[in-house]
GROMACS .gro file of C-alpha atoms in nm:
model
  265
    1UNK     CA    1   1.901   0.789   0.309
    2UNK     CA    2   1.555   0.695   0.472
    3UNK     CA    3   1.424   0.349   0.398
    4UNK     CA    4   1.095   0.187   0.323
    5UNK     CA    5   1.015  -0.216   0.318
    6UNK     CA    6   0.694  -0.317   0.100
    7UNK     CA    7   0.544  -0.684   0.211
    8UNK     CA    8   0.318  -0.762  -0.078
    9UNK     CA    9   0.266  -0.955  -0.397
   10UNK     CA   10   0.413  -0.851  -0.727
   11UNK     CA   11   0.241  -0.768  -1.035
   12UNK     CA   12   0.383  -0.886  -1.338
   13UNK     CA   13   0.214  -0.598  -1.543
   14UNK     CA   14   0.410  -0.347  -1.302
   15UNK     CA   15   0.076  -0.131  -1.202
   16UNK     CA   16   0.034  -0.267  -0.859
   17UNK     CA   17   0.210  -0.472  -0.586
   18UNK     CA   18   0.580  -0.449  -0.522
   19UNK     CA   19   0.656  -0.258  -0.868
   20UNK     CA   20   0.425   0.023  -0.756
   21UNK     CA   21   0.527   0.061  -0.469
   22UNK     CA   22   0.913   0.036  -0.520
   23UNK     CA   23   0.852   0.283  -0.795
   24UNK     CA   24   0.610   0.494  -0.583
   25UNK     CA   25   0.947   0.481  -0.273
   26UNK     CA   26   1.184   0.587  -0.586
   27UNK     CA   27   0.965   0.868  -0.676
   28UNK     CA   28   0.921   1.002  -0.284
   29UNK     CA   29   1.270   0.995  -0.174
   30UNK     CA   30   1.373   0.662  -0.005
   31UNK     CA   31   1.529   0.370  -0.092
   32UNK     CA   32   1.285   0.069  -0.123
   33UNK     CA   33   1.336  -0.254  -0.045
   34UNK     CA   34   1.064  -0.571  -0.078
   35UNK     CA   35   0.959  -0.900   0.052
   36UNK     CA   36   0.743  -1.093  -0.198
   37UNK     CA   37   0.435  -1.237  -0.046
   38UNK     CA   38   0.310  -1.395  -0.363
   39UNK     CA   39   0.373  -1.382  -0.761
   40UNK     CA   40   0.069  -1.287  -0.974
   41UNK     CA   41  -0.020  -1.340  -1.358
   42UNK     CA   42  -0.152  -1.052  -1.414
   43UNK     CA   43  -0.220  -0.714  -1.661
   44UNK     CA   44  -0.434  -0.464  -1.700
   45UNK     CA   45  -0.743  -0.666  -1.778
   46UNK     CA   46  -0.754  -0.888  -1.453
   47UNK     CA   47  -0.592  -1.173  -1.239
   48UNK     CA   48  -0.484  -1.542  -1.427
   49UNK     CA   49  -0.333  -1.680  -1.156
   50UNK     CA   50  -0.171  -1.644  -0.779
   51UNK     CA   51   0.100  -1.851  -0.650
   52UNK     CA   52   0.171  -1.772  -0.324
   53UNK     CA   53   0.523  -1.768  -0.131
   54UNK     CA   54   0.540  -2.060   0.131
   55UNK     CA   55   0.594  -1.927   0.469
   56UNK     CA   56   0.978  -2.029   0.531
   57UNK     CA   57   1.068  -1.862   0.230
   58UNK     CA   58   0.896  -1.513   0.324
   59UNK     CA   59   0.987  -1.532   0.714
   60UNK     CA   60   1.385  -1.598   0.497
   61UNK     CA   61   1.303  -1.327   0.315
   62UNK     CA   62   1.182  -1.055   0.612
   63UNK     CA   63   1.498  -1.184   0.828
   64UNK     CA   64   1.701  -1.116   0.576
   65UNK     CA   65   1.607  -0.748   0.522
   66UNK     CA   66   1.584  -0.694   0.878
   67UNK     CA   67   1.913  -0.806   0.991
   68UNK     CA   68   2.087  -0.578   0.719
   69UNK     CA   69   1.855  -0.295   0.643
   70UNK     CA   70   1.602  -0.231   0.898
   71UNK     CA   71   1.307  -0.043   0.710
   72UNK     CA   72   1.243   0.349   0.864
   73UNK     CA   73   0.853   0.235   0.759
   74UNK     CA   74   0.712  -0.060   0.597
   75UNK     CA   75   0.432  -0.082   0.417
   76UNK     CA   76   0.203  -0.440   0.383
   77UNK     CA   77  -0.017  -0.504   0.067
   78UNK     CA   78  -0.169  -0.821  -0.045
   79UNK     CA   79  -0.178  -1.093   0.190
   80UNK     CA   80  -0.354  -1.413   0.063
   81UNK     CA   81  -0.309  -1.657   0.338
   82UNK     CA   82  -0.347  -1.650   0.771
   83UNK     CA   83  -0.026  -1.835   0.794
   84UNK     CA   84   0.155  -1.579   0.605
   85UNK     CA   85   0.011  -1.254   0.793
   86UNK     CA   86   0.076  -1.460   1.123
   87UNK     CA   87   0.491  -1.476   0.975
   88UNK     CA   88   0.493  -1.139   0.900
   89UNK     CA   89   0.352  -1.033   1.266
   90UNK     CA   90   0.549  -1.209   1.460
   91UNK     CA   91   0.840  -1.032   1.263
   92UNK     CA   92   0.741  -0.753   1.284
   93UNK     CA   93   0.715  -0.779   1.648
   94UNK     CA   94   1.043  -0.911   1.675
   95UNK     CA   95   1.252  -0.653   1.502
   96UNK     CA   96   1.058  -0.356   1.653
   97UNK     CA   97   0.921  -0.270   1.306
   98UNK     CA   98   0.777   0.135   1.324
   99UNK     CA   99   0.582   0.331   1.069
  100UNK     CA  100   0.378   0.021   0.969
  101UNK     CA  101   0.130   0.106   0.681
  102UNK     CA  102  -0.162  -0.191   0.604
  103UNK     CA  103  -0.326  -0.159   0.336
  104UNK     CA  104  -0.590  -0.457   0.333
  105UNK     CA  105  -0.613  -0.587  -0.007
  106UNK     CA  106  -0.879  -0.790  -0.025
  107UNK     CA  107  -1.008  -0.733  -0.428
  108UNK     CA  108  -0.842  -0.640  -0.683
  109UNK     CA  109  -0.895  -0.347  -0.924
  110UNK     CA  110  -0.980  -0.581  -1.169
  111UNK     CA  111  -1.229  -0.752  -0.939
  112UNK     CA  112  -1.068  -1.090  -0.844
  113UNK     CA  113  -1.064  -1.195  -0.509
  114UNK     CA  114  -0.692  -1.147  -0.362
  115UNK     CA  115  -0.755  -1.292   0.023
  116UNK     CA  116  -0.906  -1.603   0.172
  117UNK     CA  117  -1.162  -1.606   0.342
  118UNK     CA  118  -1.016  -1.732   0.695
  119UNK     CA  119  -0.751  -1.506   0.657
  120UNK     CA  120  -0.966  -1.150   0.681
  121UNK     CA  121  -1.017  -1.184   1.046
  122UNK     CA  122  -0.646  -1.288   1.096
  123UNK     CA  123  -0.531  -0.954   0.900
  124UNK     CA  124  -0.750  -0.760   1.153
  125UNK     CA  125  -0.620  -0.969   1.469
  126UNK     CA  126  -0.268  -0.975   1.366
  127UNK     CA  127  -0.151  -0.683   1.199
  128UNK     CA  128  -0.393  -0.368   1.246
  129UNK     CA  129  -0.284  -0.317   1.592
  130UNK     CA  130   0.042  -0.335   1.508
  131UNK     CA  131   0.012  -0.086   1.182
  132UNK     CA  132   0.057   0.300   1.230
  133UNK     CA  133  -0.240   0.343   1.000
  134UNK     CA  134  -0.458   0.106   0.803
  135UNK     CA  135  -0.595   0.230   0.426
  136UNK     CA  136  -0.925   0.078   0.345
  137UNK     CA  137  -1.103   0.190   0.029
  138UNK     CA  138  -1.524   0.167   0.078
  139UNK     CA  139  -1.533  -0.223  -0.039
  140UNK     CA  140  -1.283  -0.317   0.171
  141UNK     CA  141  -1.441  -0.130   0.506
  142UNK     CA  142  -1.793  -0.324   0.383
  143UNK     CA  143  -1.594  -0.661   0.449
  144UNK     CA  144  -1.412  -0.544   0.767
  145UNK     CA  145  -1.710  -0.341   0.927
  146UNK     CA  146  -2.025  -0.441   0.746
  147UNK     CA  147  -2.092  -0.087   0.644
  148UNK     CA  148  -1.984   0.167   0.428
  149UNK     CA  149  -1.988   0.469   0.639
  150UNK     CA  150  -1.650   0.568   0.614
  151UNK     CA  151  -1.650   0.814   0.967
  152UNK     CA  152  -1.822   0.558   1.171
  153UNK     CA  153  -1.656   0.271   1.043
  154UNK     CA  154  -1.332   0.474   1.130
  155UNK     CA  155  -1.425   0.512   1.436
  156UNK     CA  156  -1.491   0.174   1.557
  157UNK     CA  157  -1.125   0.036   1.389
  158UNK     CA  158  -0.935   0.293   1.591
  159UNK     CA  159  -1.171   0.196   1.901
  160UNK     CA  160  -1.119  -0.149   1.840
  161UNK     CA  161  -0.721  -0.181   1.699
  162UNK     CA  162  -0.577   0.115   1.811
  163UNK     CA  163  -0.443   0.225   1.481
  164UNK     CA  164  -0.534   0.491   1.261
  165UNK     CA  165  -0.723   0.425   0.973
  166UNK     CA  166  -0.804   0.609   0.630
  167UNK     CA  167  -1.088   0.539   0.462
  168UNK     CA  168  -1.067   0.625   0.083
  169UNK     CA  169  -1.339   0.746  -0.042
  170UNK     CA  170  -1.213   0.704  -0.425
  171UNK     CA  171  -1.478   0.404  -0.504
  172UNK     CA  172  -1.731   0.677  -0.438
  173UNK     CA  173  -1.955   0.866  -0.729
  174UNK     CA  174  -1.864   1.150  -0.700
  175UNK     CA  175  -1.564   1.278  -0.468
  176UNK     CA  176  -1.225   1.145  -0.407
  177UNK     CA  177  -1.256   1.261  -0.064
  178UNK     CA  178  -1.033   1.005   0.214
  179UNK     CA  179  -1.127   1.042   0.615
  180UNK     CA  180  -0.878   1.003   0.834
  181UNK     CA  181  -0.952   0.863   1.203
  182UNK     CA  182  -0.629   0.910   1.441
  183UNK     CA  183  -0.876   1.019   1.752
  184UNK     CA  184  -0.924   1.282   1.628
  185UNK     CA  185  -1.111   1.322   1.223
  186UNK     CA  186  -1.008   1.493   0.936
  187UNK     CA  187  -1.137   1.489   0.560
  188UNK     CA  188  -0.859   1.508   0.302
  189UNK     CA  189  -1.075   1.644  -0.019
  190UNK     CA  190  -0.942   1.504  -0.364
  191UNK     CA  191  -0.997   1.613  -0.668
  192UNK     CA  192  -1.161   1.349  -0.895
  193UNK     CA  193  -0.911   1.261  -1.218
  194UNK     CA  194  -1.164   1.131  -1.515
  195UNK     CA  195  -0.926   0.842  -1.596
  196UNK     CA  196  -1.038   0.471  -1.596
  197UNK     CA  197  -0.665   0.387  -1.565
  198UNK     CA  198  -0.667   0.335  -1.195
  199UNK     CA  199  -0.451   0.008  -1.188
  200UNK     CA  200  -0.242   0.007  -0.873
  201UNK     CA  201  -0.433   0.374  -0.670
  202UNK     CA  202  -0.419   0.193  -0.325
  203UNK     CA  203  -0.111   0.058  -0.359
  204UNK     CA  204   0.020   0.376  -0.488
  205UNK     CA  205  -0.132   0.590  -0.185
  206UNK     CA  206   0.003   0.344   0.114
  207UNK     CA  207   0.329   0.315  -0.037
  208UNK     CA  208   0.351   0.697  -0.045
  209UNK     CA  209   0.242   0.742   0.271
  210UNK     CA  210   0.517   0.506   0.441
  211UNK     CA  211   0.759   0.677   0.230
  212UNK     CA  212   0.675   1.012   0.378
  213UNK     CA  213   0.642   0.835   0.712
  214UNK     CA  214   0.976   0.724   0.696
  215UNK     CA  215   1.137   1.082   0.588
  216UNK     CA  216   1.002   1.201   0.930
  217UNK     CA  217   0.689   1.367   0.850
  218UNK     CA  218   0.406   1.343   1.090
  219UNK     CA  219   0.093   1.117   1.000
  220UNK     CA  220  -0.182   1.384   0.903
  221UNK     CA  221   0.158   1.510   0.640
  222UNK     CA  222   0.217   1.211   0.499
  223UNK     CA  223  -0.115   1.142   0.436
  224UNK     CA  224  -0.143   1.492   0.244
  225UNK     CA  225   0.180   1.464   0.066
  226UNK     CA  226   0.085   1.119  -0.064
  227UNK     CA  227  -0.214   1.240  -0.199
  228UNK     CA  228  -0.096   1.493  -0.362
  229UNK     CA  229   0.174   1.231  -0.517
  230UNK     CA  230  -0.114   1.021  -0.671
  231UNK     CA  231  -0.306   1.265  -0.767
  232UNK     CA  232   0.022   1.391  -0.982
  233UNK     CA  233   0.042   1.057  -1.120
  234UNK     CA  234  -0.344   0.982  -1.220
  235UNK     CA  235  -0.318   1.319  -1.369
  236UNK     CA  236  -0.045   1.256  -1.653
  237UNK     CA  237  -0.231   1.079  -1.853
  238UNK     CA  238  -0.056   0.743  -1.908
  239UNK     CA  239  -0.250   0.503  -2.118
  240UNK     CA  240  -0.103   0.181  -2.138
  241UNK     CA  241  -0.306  -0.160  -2.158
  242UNK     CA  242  -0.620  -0.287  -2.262
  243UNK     CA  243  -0.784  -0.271  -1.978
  244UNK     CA  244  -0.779  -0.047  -1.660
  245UNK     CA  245  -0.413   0.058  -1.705
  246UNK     CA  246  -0.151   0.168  -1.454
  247UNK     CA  247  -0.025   0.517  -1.259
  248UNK     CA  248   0.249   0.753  -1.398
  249UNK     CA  249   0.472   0.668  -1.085
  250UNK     CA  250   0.771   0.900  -1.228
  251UNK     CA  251   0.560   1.195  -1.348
  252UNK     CA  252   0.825   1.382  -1.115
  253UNK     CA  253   1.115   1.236  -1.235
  254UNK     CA  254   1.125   1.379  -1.583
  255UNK     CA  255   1.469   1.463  -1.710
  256UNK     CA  256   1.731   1.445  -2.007
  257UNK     CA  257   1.919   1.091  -2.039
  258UNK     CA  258   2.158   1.009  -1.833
  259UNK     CA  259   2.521   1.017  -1.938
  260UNK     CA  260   2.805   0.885  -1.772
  261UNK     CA  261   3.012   1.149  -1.574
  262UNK     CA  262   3.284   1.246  -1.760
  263UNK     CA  263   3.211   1.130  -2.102
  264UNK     CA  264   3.243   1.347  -2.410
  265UNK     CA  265   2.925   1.496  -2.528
   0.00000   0.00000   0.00000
């Protein structure tokens, strides 16, 4: 069975973070594994508080994986700190890590500020030329580029980093239309789900991708299949919360209950 590593924070609401994505790796066929970069207080109506992992603990935590379990893909989600992203490089240097997906949380759906300051130009310096692709939604390339044009801005990250990048267009009006930059470009057209549970899209969408990454599938593929996956999931429905609630992550794992083999029915 393919495997998939998630580096990111966990959400105690289970809409974002780890739980999304471990749910998201369940859902696409691998078996998910995760090192915790930070706990979070969180629901559906916004952030309370961070507490973030000290770096010995995550560096513990990354070895640990590694040295039993190396990851077929890993993907990387909230990073608060620059000591922590420089941990996780030099790890991932140092075990050879491939299929690396970075998604660059910087703001969360709620709004609250998940990244310091010093630590945005240490993601880019660190990480991105390491990653296999990079997922920035239009707020996010604003911070890293200064602009919102998502072909140019593309452009320049692959130019600069060497990665690929896809810009998600789903903060836009009126499309949910992603551009992906590998050096060559190609639109991915979404269709637009009228939900305003959106709790946990980007970490949805990365986590999908380096799922399909792992199985094998070529990048342009696993960008495809993954957003078909989310789209499945935004489209179900769910409705849980107060506030902007979370992804069906097992829309396609419906079934009858499960029994244990060999007991009388």
């Amino acid at each position: 069975m393919k495997t998939a590593l998630t580096i990111a924070g966990s959400d105690s609401s289970g809409g974002a973070g780890i739980q999304a994505d471990l749910k998201t790796f369940l859902a696409n066929g691998v078996y998910g594994m995760s090192a915790i970069t930070a706990l979070t207080a969180q629901n559906t109506l916004g952030v309370r508080s961070v507490l973030n992992s000290t770096p010995e603990f995550l560096a513990d935590q990354l070895d640990a994986i590694f040295e039993d379990i190396p990851p077929d893909a890993v993907k990387i989600g909230m990073v608060s700190s620059a000591r922590l992203i420089e941990i996780i490089a030099a790890k991932l240097k140092f075990y050879g890590a491939k299929n690396i997906v970075v998604d660059p949380v910087m703001v969360a759906t709620s709004g609250a500020r998940l990244i310091d300051e010093d630590a945005v130009k240490t993601l880019q310096a660190e990480l991105f030329p390491l990653a296999t692709v990079i997922t920035p939604n239009i707020p996010e390339l604003e911070v890293i580029a200064a602009t919102a044009d998502m072909e140019q801005t593309a452009q320049m990250i692959f130019a600069e980093y060497g990665c690929a990048v896809l810009a998600k267009g789903g903060h836009g009006h009126n499309d949910a239309n992603d551009y992906l930059f590998d050096g060559a470009g190609q639109w991915f057209n979404g269709k637009r789900i009228a939900t305003t549970n959106t709790h946990g899209t980007g970490c949805t969408l990365s986590s999908a991708i380096a799922a399909n990454l792992a199985k094998g599938h070529a990048l342009r593929e696993a960008v495809g299949l993954a957003k078909a996956y989310l789209t499945g999931a935004l489209s179900t429905g769910l409705n849980l919360g107060k506030g902007s609630g979370p992804l069906d992550h097992g829309f396609n794992l419906r079934g009858a209950d499960c029994r244990i083999f060999g007991a009388s029915r």
